[in-house]
Amino acid sequence: MKLDELNDVMVGGLVIEINSPNSDLINNGLLGHYLPANLEIGIRDDIPRQLQSNVLIHEVVHAIANVYCEGLNLDEAQVSGIAQGFHQVLTDNEDLVRFVTMTTACDCDHD
């Protein structure tokens, strides 16, 4: 899947568009950004796929912090640490992701 094929991201009921404003990001020395006033996450599409994935999770964590943790004023180091940990858990635990995102009834054992 390519970056431009991603659907919008829902965070706290907000629909956040994902796009690739490369020139704006490059001109500002950024790999990505979250613009809460525009409900927009921008990720450069000229960087390697693995880096795009990391940057996307980082910007989603900014969005989550903005919606759910406004008073905490997380700094970049805190957002980066949470994002890196979250990215690692998501990429290394496919079963966990499938379990959490299951929307239909399954034949799972119920205790």
mmCIF file with all atom_site columns, N, CA, C and O in Angstrom, residues 4-5 21 27 43 45 59 72 79 86 93 98 101 105-106:
data_model
loop_
_atom_site.group_PDB
_atom_site.id
_atom_site.type_symbol
_atom_site.label_atom_id
_atom_site.label_alt_id
_atom_site.label_comp_id
_atom_site.label_asym_id
_atom_site.label_entity_id
_atom_site.label_seq_id
_atom_site.pdbx_PDB_ins_code
_atom_site.Cartn_x
_atom_site.Cartn_y
_atom_site.Cartn_z
_atom_site.occupancy
_atom_site.B_iso_or_equiv
_atom_site.pdbx_formal_charge
_atom_site.auth_seq_id
_atom_site.auth_comp_id
_atom_site.auth_asym_id
_atom_site.auth_atom_id
_atom_site.pdbx_PDB_model_num
ATOM 1  N N  . ASP A 1 4   ? -0.480  7.451   -0.581 1.00 0.00 ? 4   ASP A N  1
ATOM 2  C CA . ASP A 1 4   ? -1.649  8.132   -1.149 1.00 0.00 ? 4   ASP A CA 1
ATOM 3  C C  . ASP A 1 4   ? -2.889  7.239   -1.222 1.00 0.00 ? 4   ASP A C  1
ATOM 4  O O  . ASP A 1 4   ? -3.967  7.697   -1.586 1.00 0.00 ? 4   ASP A O  1
ATOM 5  N N  . GLU A 1 5   ? -2.751  5.959   -0.857 1.00 0.00 ? 5   GLU A N  1
ATOM 6  C CA . GLU A 1 5   ? -3.884  5.043   -0.832 1.00 0.00 ? 5   GLU A CA 1
ATOM 7  C C  . GLU A 1 5   ? -4.531  4.944   0.548  1.00 0.00 ? 5   GLU A C  1
ATOM 8  O O  . GLU A 1 5   ? -5.551  4.294   0.706  1.00 0.00 ? 5   GLU A O  1
ATOM 9  N N  . PRO A 1 21  ? 2.344   16.878  1.294  1.00 0.00 ? 21  PRO A N  1
ATOM 10 C CA . PRO A 1 21  ? 2.751   18.210  0.820  1.00 0.00 ? 21  PRO A CA 1
ATOM 11 C C  . PRO A 1 21  ? 4.272   18.335  0.809  1.00 0.00 ? 21  PRO A C  1
ATOM 12 O O  . PRO A 1 21  ? 4.865   19.075  1.593  1.00 0.00 ? 21  PRO A O  1
ATOM 13 N N  . ASN A 1 27  ? 10.736  22.342  2.530  1.00 0.00 ? 27  ASN A N  1
ATOM 14 C CA . ASN A 1 27  ? 11.127  23.733  2.790  1.00 0.00 ? 27  ASN A CA 1
ATOM 15 C C  . ASN A 1 27  ? 11.268  24.027  4.281  1.00 0.00 ? 27  ASN A C  1
ATOM 16 O O  . ASN A 1 27  ? 12.032  24.904  4.675  1.00 0.00 ? 27  ASN A O  1
ATOM 17 N N  . ILE A 1 43  ? 2.803   13.766  5.253  1.00 0.00 ? 43  ILE A N  1
ATOM 18 C CA . ILE A 1 43  ? 3.977   12.885  5.292  1.00 0.00 ? 43  ILE A CA 1
ATOM 19 C C  . ILE A 1 43  ? 4.654   12.962  3.927  1.00 0.00 ? 43  ILE A C  1
ATOM 20 O O  . ILE A 1 43  ? 3.985   12.841  2.897  1.00 0.00 ? 43  ILE A O  1
ATOM 21 N N  . ASP A 1 45  ? 6.323   11.824  0.672  1.00 0.00 ? 45  ASP A N  1
ATOM 22 C CA . ASP A 1 45  ? 6.235   10.565  -0.064 1.00 0.00 ? 45  ASP A CA 1
ATOM 23 C C  . ASP A 1 45  ? 7.524   10.220  -0.803 1.00 0.00 ? 45  ASP A C  1
ATOM 24 O O  . ASP A 1 45  ? 7.582   9.232   -1.524 1.00 0.00 ? 45  ASP A O  1
ATOM 25 N N  . GLU A 1 59  ? 3.026   11.292  13.827 1.00 0.00 ? 59  GLU A N  1
ATOM 26 C CA . GLU A 1 59  ? 2.043   12.365  13.642 1.00 0.00 ? 59  GLU A CA 1
ATOM 27 C C  . GLU A 1 59  ? 0.674   11.977  14.196 1.00 0.00 ? 59  GLU A C  1
ATOM 28 O O  . GLU A 1 59  ? -0.048  12.817  14.727 1.00 0.00 ? 59  GLU A O  1
ATOM 29 N N  . LEU A 1 72  ? -1.573  17.942  28.912 1.00 0.00 ? 72  LEU A N  1
ATOM 30 C CA . LEU A 1 72  ? -0.273  17.359  29.242 1.00 0.00 ? 72  LEU A CA 1
ATOM 31 C C  . LEU A 1 72  ? 0.886   18.053  28.543 1.00 0.00 ? 72  LEU A C  1
ATOM 32 O O  . LEU A 1 72  ? 2.023   17.964  28.989 1.00 0.00 ? 72  LEU A O  1
ATOM 33 N N  . VAL A 1 79  ? 6.555   12.451  22.578 1.00 0.00 ? 79  VAL A N  1
ATOM 34 C CA . VAL A 1 79  ? 5.789   11.973  21.424 1.00 0.00 ? 79  VAL A CA 1
ATOM 35 C C  . VAL A 1 79  ? 6.610   10.953  20.647 1.00 0.00 ? 79  VAL A C  1
ATOM 36 O O  . VAL A 1 79  ? 6.100   9.896   20.248 1.00 0.00 ? 79  VAL A O  1
ATOM 37 N N  . PHE A 1 86  ? 4.882   2.430   20.027 1.00 0.00 ? 86  PHE A N  1
ATOM 38 C CA . PHE A 1 86  ? 3.627   2.039   19.398 1.00 0.00 ? 86  PHE A CA 1
ATOM 39 C C  . PHE A 1 86  ? 3.889   1.415   18.031 1.00 0.00 ? 86  PHE A C  1
ATOM 40 O O  . PHE A 1 86  ? 3.324   0.370   17.683 1.00 0.00 ? 86  PHE A O  1
ATOM 41 N N  . ASN A 1 93  ? 3.525   -7.429  16.083 1.00 0.00 ? 93  ASN A N  1
ATOM 42 C CA . ASN A 1 93  ? 2.458   -8.219  16.696 1.00 0.00 ? 93  ASN A CA 1
ATOM 43 C C  . ASN A 1 93  ? 1.200   -8.211  15.830 1.00 0.00 ? 93  ASN A C  1
ATOM 44 O O  . ASN A 1 93  ? 0.172   -7.628  16.202 1.00 0.00 ? 93  ASN A O  1
ATOM 45 N N  . ARG A 1 98  ? -4.804  -7.686  14.573 1.00 0.00 ? 98  ARG A N  1
ATOM 46 C CA . ARG A 1 98  ? -6.022  -8.347  14.085 1.00 0.00 ? 98  ARG A CA 1
ATOM 47 C C  . ARG A 1 98  ? -7.064  -8.459  15.185 1.00 0.00 ? 98  ARG A C  1
ATOM 48 O O  . ARG A 1 98  ? -8.251  -8.214  14.962 1.00 0.00 ? 98  ARG A O  1
ATOM 49 N N  . THR A 1 101 ? -8.614  -5.004  15.988 1.00 0.00 ? 101 THR A N  1
ATOM 50 C CA . THR A 1 101 ? -9.397  -4.414  14.895 1.00 0.00 ? 101 THR A CA 1
ATOM 51 C C  . THR A 1 101 ? -10.518 -5.316  14.400 1.00 0.00 ? 101 THR A C  1
ATOM 52 O O  . THR A 1 101 ? -11.223 -4.948  13.472 1.00 0.00 ? 101 THR A O  1
ATOM 53 N N  . ALA A 1 105 ? -18.085 -11.004 14.469 1.00 0.00 ? 105 ALA A N  1
ATOM 54 C CA . ALA A 1 105 ? -18.058 -12.088 15.451 1.00 0.00 ? 105 ALA A CA 1
ATOM 55 C C  . ALA A 1 105 ? -17.079 -13.150 14.996 1.00 0.00 ? 105 ALA A C  1
ATOM 56 O O  . ALA A 1 105 ? -16.925 -13.402 13.807 1.00 0.00 ? 105 ALA A O  1
ATOM 57 N N  . CYS A 1 106 ? -16.404 -13.734 15.949 1.00 0.00 ? 106 CYS A N  1
ATOM 58 C CA . CYS A 1 106 ? -15.463 -14.796 15.612 1.00 0.00 ? 106 CYS A CA 1
ATOM 59 C C  . CYS A 1 106 ? -15.823 -16.052 16.378 1.00 0.00 ? 106 CYS A C  1
ATOM 60 O O  . CYS A 1 106 ? -16.669 -16.040 17.257 1.00 0.00 ? 106 CYS A O  1
#
